[in-house]
Coordinates of C-alpha atoms and ligand atoms in Angstrom, one line a residue:
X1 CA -38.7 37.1 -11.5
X2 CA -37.5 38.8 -8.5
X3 CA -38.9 36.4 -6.2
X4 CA -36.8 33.5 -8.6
X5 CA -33.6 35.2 -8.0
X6 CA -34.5 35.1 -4.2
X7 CA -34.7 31.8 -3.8
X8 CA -32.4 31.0 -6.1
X9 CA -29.8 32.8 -3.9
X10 CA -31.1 31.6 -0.4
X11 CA -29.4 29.2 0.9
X12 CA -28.9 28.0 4.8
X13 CA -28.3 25.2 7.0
X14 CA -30.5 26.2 10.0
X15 CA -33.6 24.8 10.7
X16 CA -35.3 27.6 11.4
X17 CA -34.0 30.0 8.8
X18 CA -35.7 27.1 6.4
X19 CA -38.9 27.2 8.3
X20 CA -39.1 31.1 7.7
X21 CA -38.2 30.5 4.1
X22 CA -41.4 27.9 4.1
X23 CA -43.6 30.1 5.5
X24 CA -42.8 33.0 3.6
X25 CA -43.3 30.6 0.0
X26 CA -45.0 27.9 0.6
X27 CA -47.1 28.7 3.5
X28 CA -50.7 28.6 3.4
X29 CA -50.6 32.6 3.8
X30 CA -47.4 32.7 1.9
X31 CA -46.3 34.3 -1.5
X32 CA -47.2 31.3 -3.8
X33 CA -50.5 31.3 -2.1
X34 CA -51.2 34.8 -2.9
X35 CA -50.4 34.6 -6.7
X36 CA -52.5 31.5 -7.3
X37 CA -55.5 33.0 -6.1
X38 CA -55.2 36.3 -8.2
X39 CA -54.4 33.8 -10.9
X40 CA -58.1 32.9 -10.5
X41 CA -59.3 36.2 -11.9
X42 CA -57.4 36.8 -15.3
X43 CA -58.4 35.7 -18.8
X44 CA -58.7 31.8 -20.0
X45 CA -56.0 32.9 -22.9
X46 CA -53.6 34.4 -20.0
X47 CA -54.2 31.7 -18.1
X48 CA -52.4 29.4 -20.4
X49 CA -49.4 31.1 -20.8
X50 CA -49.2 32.7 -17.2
X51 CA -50.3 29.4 -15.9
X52 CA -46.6 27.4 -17.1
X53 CA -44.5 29.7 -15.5
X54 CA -46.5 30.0 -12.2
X55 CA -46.1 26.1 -11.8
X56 CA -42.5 26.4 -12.5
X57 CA -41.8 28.9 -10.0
X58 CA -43.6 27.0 -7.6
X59 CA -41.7 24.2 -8.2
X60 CA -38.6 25.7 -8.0
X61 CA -39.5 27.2 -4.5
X62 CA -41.0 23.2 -3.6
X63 CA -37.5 21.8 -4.9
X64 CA -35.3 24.3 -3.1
X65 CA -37.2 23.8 0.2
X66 CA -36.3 19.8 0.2
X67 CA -33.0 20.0 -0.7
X68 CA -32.1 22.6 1.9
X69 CA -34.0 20.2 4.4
X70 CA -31.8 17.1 3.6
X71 CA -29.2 19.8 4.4
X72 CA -30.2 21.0 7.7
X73 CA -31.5 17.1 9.0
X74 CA -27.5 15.8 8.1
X75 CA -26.1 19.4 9.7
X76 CA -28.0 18.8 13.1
X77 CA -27.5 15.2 12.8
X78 CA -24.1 16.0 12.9
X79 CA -24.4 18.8 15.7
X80 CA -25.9 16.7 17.8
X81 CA -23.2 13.6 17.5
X82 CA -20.5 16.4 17.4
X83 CA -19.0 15.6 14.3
X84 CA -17.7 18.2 11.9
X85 CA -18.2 18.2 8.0
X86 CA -16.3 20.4 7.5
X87 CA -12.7 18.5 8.1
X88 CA -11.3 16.6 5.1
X89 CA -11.9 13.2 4.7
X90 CA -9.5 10.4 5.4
X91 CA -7.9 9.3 2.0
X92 CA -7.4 6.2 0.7
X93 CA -4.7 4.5 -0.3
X94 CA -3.8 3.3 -4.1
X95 CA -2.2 -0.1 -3.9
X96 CA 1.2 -0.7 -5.9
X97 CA 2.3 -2.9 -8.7
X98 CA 4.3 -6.3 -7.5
X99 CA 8.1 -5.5 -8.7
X100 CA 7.9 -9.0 -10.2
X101 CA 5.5 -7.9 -12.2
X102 CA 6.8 -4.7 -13.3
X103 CA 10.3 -6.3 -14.4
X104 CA 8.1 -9.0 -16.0
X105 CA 6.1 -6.7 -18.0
X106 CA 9.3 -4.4 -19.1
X107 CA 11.0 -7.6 -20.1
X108 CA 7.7 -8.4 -22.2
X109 CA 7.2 -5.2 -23.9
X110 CA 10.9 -4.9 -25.2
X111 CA 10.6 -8.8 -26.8
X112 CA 7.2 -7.4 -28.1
X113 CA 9.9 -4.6 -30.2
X114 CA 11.3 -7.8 -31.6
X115 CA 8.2 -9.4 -32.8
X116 CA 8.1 -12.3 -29.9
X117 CA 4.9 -12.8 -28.9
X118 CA 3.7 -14.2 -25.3
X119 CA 2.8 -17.9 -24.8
X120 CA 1.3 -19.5 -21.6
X121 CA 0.8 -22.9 -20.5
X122 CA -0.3 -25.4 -17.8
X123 CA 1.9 -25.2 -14.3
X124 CA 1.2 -28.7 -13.7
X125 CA 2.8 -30.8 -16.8
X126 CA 3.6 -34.2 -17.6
X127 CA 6.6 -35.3 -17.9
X128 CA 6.8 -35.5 -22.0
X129 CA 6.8 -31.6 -21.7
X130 CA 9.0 -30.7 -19.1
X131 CA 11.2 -33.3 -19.6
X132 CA 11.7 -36.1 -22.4
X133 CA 10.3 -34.0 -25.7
X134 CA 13.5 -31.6 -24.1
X135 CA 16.0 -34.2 -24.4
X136 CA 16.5 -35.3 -21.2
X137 CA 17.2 -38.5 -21.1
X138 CA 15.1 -41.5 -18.8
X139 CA 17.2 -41.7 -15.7
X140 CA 19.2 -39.4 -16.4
X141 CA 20.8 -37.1 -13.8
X142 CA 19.6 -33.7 -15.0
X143 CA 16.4 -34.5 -14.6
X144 CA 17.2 -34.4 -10.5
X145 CA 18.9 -31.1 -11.3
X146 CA 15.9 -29.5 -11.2
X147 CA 14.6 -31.0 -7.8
X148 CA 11.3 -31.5 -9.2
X149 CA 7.7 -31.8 -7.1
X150 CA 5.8 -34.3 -8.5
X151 CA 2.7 -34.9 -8.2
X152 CA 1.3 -38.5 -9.5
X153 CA 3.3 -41.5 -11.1
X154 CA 2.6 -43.0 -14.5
X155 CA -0.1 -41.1 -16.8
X156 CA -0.5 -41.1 -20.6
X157 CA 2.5 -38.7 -21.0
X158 CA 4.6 -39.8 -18.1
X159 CA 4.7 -38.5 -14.7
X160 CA 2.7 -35.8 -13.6
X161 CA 4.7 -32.4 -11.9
X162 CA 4.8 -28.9 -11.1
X163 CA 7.0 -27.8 -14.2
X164 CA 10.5 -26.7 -13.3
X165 CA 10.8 -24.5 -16.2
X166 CA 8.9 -22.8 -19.1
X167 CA 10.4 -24.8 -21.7
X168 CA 7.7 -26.9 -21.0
X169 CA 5.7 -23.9 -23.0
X170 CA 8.3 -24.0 -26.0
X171 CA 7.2 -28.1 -26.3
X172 CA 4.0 -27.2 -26.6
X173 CA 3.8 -23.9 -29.0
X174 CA 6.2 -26.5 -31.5
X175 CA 3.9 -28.8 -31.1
X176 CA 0.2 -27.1 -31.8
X177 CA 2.0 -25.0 -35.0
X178 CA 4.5 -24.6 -37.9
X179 CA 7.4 -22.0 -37.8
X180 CA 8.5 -19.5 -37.8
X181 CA 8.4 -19.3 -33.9
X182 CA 8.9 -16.2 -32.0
X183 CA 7.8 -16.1 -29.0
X184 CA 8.4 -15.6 -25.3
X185 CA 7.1 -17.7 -22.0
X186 CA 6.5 -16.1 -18.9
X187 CA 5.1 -17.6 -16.0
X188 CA 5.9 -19.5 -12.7
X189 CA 8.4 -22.5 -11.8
X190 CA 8.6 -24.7 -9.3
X191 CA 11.9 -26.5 -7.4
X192 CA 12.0 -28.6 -4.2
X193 CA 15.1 -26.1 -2.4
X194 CA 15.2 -25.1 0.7
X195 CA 13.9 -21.7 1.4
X196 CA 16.7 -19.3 1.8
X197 CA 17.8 -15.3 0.9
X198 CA 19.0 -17.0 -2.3
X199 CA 16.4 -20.2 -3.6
X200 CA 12.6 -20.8 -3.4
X201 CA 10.3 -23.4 -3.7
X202 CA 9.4 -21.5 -6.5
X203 CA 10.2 -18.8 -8.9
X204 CA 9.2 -16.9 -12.1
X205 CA 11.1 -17.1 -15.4
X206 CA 10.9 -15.6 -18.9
X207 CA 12.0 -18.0 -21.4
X208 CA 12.4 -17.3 -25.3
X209 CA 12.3 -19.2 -28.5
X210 CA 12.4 -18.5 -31.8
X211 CA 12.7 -21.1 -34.7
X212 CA 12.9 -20.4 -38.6
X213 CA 15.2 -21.1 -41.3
X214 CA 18.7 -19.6 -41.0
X215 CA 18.5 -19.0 -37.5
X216 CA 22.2 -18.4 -36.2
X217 CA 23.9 -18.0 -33.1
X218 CA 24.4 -14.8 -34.1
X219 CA 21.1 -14.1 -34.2
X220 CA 21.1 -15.2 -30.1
X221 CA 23.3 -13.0 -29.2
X222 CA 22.4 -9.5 -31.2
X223 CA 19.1 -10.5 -29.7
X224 CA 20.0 -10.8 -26.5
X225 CA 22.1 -8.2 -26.7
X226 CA 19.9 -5.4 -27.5
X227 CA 17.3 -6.8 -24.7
X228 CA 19.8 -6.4 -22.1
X229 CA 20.9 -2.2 -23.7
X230 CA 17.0 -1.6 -23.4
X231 CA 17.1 -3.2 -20.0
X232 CA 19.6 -2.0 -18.2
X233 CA 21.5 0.8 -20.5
X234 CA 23.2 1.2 -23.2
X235 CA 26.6 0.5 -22.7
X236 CA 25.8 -2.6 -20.4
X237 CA 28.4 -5.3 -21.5
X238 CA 27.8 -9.0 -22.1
X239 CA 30.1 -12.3 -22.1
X240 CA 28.7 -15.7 -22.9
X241 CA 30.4 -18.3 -21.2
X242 CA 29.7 -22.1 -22.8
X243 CA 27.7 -24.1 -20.3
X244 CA 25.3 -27.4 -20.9
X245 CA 21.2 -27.8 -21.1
X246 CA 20.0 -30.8 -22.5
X247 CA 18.0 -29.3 -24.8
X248 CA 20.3 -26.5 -26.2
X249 CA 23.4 -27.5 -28.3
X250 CA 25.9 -25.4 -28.1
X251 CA 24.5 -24.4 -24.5
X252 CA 26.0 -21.0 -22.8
X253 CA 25.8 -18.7 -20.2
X254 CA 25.3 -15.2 -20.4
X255 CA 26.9 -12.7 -18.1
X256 CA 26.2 -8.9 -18.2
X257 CA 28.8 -6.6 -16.3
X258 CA 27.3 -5.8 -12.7
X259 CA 24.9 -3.2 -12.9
X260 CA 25.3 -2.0 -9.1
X261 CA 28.8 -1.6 -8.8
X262 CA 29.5 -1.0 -12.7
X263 CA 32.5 -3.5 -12.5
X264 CA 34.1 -1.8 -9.5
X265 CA 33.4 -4.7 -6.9
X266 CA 30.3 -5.8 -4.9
X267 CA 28.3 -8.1 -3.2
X268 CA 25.8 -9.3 -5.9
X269 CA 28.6 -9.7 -8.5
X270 CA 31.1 -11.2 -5.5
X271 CA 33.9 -8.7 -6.4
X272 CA 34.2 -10.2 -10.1
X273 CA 32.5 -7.2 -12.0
X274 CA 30.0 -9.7 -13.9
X275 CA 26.2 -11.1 -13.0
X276 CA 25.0 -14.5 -14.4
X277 CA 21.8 -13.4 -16.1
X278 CA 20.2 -16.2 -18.4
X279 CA 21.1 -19.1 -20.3
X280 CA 20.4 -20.1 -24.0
X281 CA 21.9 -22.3 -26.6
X282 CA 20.8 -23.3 -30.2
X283 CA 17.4 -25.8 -29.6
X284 CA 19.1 -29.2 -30.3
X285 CA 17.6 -30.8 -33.4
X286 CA 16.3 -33.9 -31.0
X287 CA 13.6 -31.2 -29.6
X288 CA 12.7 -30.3 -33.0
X289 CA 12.0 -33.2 -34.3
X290 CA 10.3 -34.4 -30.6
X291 CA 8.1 -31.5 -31.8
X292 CA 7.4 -32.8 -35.5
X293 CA 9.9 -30.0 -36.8
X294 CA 12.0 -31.0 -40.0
X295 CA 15.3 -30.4 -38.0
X296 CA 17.3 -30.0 -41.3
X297 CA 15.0 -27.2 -42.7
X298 CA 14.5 -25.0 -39.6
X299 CA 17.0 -24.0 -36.6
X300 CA 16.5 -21.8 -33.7
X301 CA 17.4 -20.4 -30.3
X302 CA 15.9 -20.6 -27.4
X303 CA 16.9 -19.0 -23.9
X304 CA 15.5 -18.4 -19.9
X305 CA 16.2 -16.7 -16.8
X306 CA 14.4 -15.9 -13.9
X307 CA 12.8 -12.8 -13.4
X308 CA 13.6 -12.4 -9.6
X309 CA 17.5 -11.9 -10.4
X310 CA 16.5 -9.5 -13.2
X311 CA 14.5 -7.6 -10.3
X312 CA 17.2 -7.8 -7.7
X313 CA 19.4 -6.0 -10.2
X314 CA 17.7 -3.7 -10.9
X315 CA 16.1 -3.3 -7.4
X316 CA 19.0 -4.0 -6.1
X317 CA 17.4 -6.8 -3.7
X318 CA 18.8 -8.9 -1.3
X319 CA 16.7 -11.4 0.0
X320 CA 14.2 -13.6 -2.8
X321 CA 11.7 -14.2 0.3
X322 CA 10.7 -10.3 0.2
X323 CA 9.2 -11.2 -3.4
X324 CA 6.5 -14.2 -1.5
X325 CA 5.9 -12.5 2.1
X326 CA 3.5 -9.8 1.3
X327 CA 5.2 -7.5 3.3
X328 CA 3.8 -3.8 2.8
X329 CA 6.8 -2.0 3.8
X330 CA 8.2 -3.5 1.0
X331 CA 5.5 -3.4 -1.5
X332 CA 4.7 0.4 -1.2
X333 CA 8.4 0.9 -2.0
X334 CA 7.0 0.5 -5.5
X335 CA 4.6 2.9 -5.5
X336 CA 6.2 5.4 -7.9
X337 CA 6.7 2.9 -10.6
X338 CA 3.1 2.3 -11.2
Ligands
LIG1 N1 15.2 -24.0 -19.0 C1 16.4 -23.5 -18.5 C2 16.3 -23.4 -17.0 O1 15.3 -23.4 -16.5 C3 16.8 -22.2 -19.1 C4 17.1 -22.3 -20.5 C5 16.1 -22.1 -21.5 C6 18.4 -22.5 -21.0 C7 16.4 -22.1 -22.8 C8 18.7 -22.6 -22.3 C9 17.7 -22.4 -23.2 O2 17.3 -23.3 -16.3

């Protein structure tokens, strides 16, 4: 036992401190030596028991010479190349969440309070889906509103395209299910713009849509209204202003005073005290029906916007491209919100 808590204790990282510790233990005149060949003389009983704990110790002393060996090979190692183990190491850094995708999944969670669920779909669509199921009519003007990219001509359900908008999501949800609907669409959009502070080629939106019976406008706007409280505060104020979608009958705009300058004048609100955040409208019953829903049972709402303004606000960002250029500076800005 006393020669346990020896080695136990002993500990170096110098060659030849170890080599004294190997000869003194494990040599072939050392300790371990020694007690094995008195071993020889006792009793076959005691050699049973005494036997166990001699292999043990010797183990021990075997196990504690080869650790402290990988010790003192990686300490000279490193005296010879000059390094030091001692310093502390370099650190590594922890990447940040996209600010997109923060705002995205804050907007998400406070639907989720609501009961809307999330609903995804293809970003190449045809144009049935993006387009005609929505009431837009052939030839029609809005449907150059949206500077779409297409990608092929003709096809089963029309023309094939990036979508321009995640109604294209609503079209299909309507169309794989019965009400009640309550769900909401995030995802990306794409436009043919010119690339600017203020427009992409593409963007992100979050688009709602909730269908049941008895669904009023006023159910569109307490709904909208508490999303924009939990948003951006309590106290926030709203103003719809009316507006046209094909798809939405009545059709508005929403407004929500500016949340930077709190009404008093600035450059995202241009000095009026209100920010254009979304727009919604009851779903016209021509989509319902497009979607094989009795238009005279059921009614619903259905509204969008695009989650880069919701991030500028709130970010107070001035120039979309920062959102696509991978910029770290940026990114890292975003750290803290992880
Ligand atoms: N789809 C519209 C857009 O992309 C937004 C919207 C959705 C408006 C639902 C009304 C209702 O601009």
């Amino acid at each position: 036992t006393q020669y346990t808590a020896e080695i136990n204790a002993f500990s170096t990282d110098h060659a030849d401190e170890l080599e004294q510790f190997r000869i003194k233990f494990l040599g072939t005149k050392g300790i371990i030596k020694d007690i094995f060949d008195e071993f020889k003389a006792v009793s076959p009983e005691e050699k049973r028991t005494l036997g166990k704990v001699l292999n043990e110790f010797k183990q021990l002393a075997e196990a504690k010479y080869q650790s402290l060996k990988d010790l003192t090979e990686v300490a000279d190692t490193a005296k010879d190349s000059g390094l030091d183990l001692t310093l502390p190491g370099e650190g590594f850094e922890v990447g940040a969440r996209h600010p997109l995708a923060l705002v995205r999944r804050e907007i998400v969670e406070i639907f989720n309070k609501l009961g809307f669920i999330v609903a995804e779909g293809p970003e190449i669509e045809d144009d049935w889906h993006n387009f005609s199921a929505l009431n837009f009519p052939e030839e029609h003007p809005a449907r150059d509103m949206q500077d779409t990219f297409f990608i092929k001509k003709g096809g089963e359900k029309g023309d094939i395209a990036l979508r321009t908008h995640t109604s294209s999501v609503q079209v299909r949800m309507m169309e794989a299910g019965k009400p009640p609907f309550r769900a909401i669409m995030p995802g990306r959009v794409y436009r043919n713009e010119a690339i600017s502070a203020r427009a992409h080629c593409f963007f992100h939106q979050v688009e709602g849509l909730y269908v049941d019976e008895n669904v009023s406008f006023a159910d569109l706007k307490q709904t909208l209204f508490y999303f924009v409280q939990e948003l951006y505060g309590e106290g926030t104020k709203v103003r719809f202003r009316p507006s046209y979608f094909p798809f939405t009958e009545p059709s508005a705009e929403m407004d929500i005073s500016c949340t930077i300058c709190k009404g008093a004048g600035c450059q995202m609100c241009k000095y009026s005290g209100w920010v254009e955040i979304l727009g919604c409208g009851m779903v016209d019953p021509n989509v319902l029906e497009n979607c094989g829903i009795d238009s005279k049972k059921y009614s619903g709402f259905a509204f969008g916007m695009g989650i880069e303004r919701i991030a500028n606000l709130k970010f107070e960002i001035k120039d979309l491209r920062l959102f696509s250029e991978n910029d770290a500076r940026f990114l890292k800005q975003y750290k803290t919100s992880l």
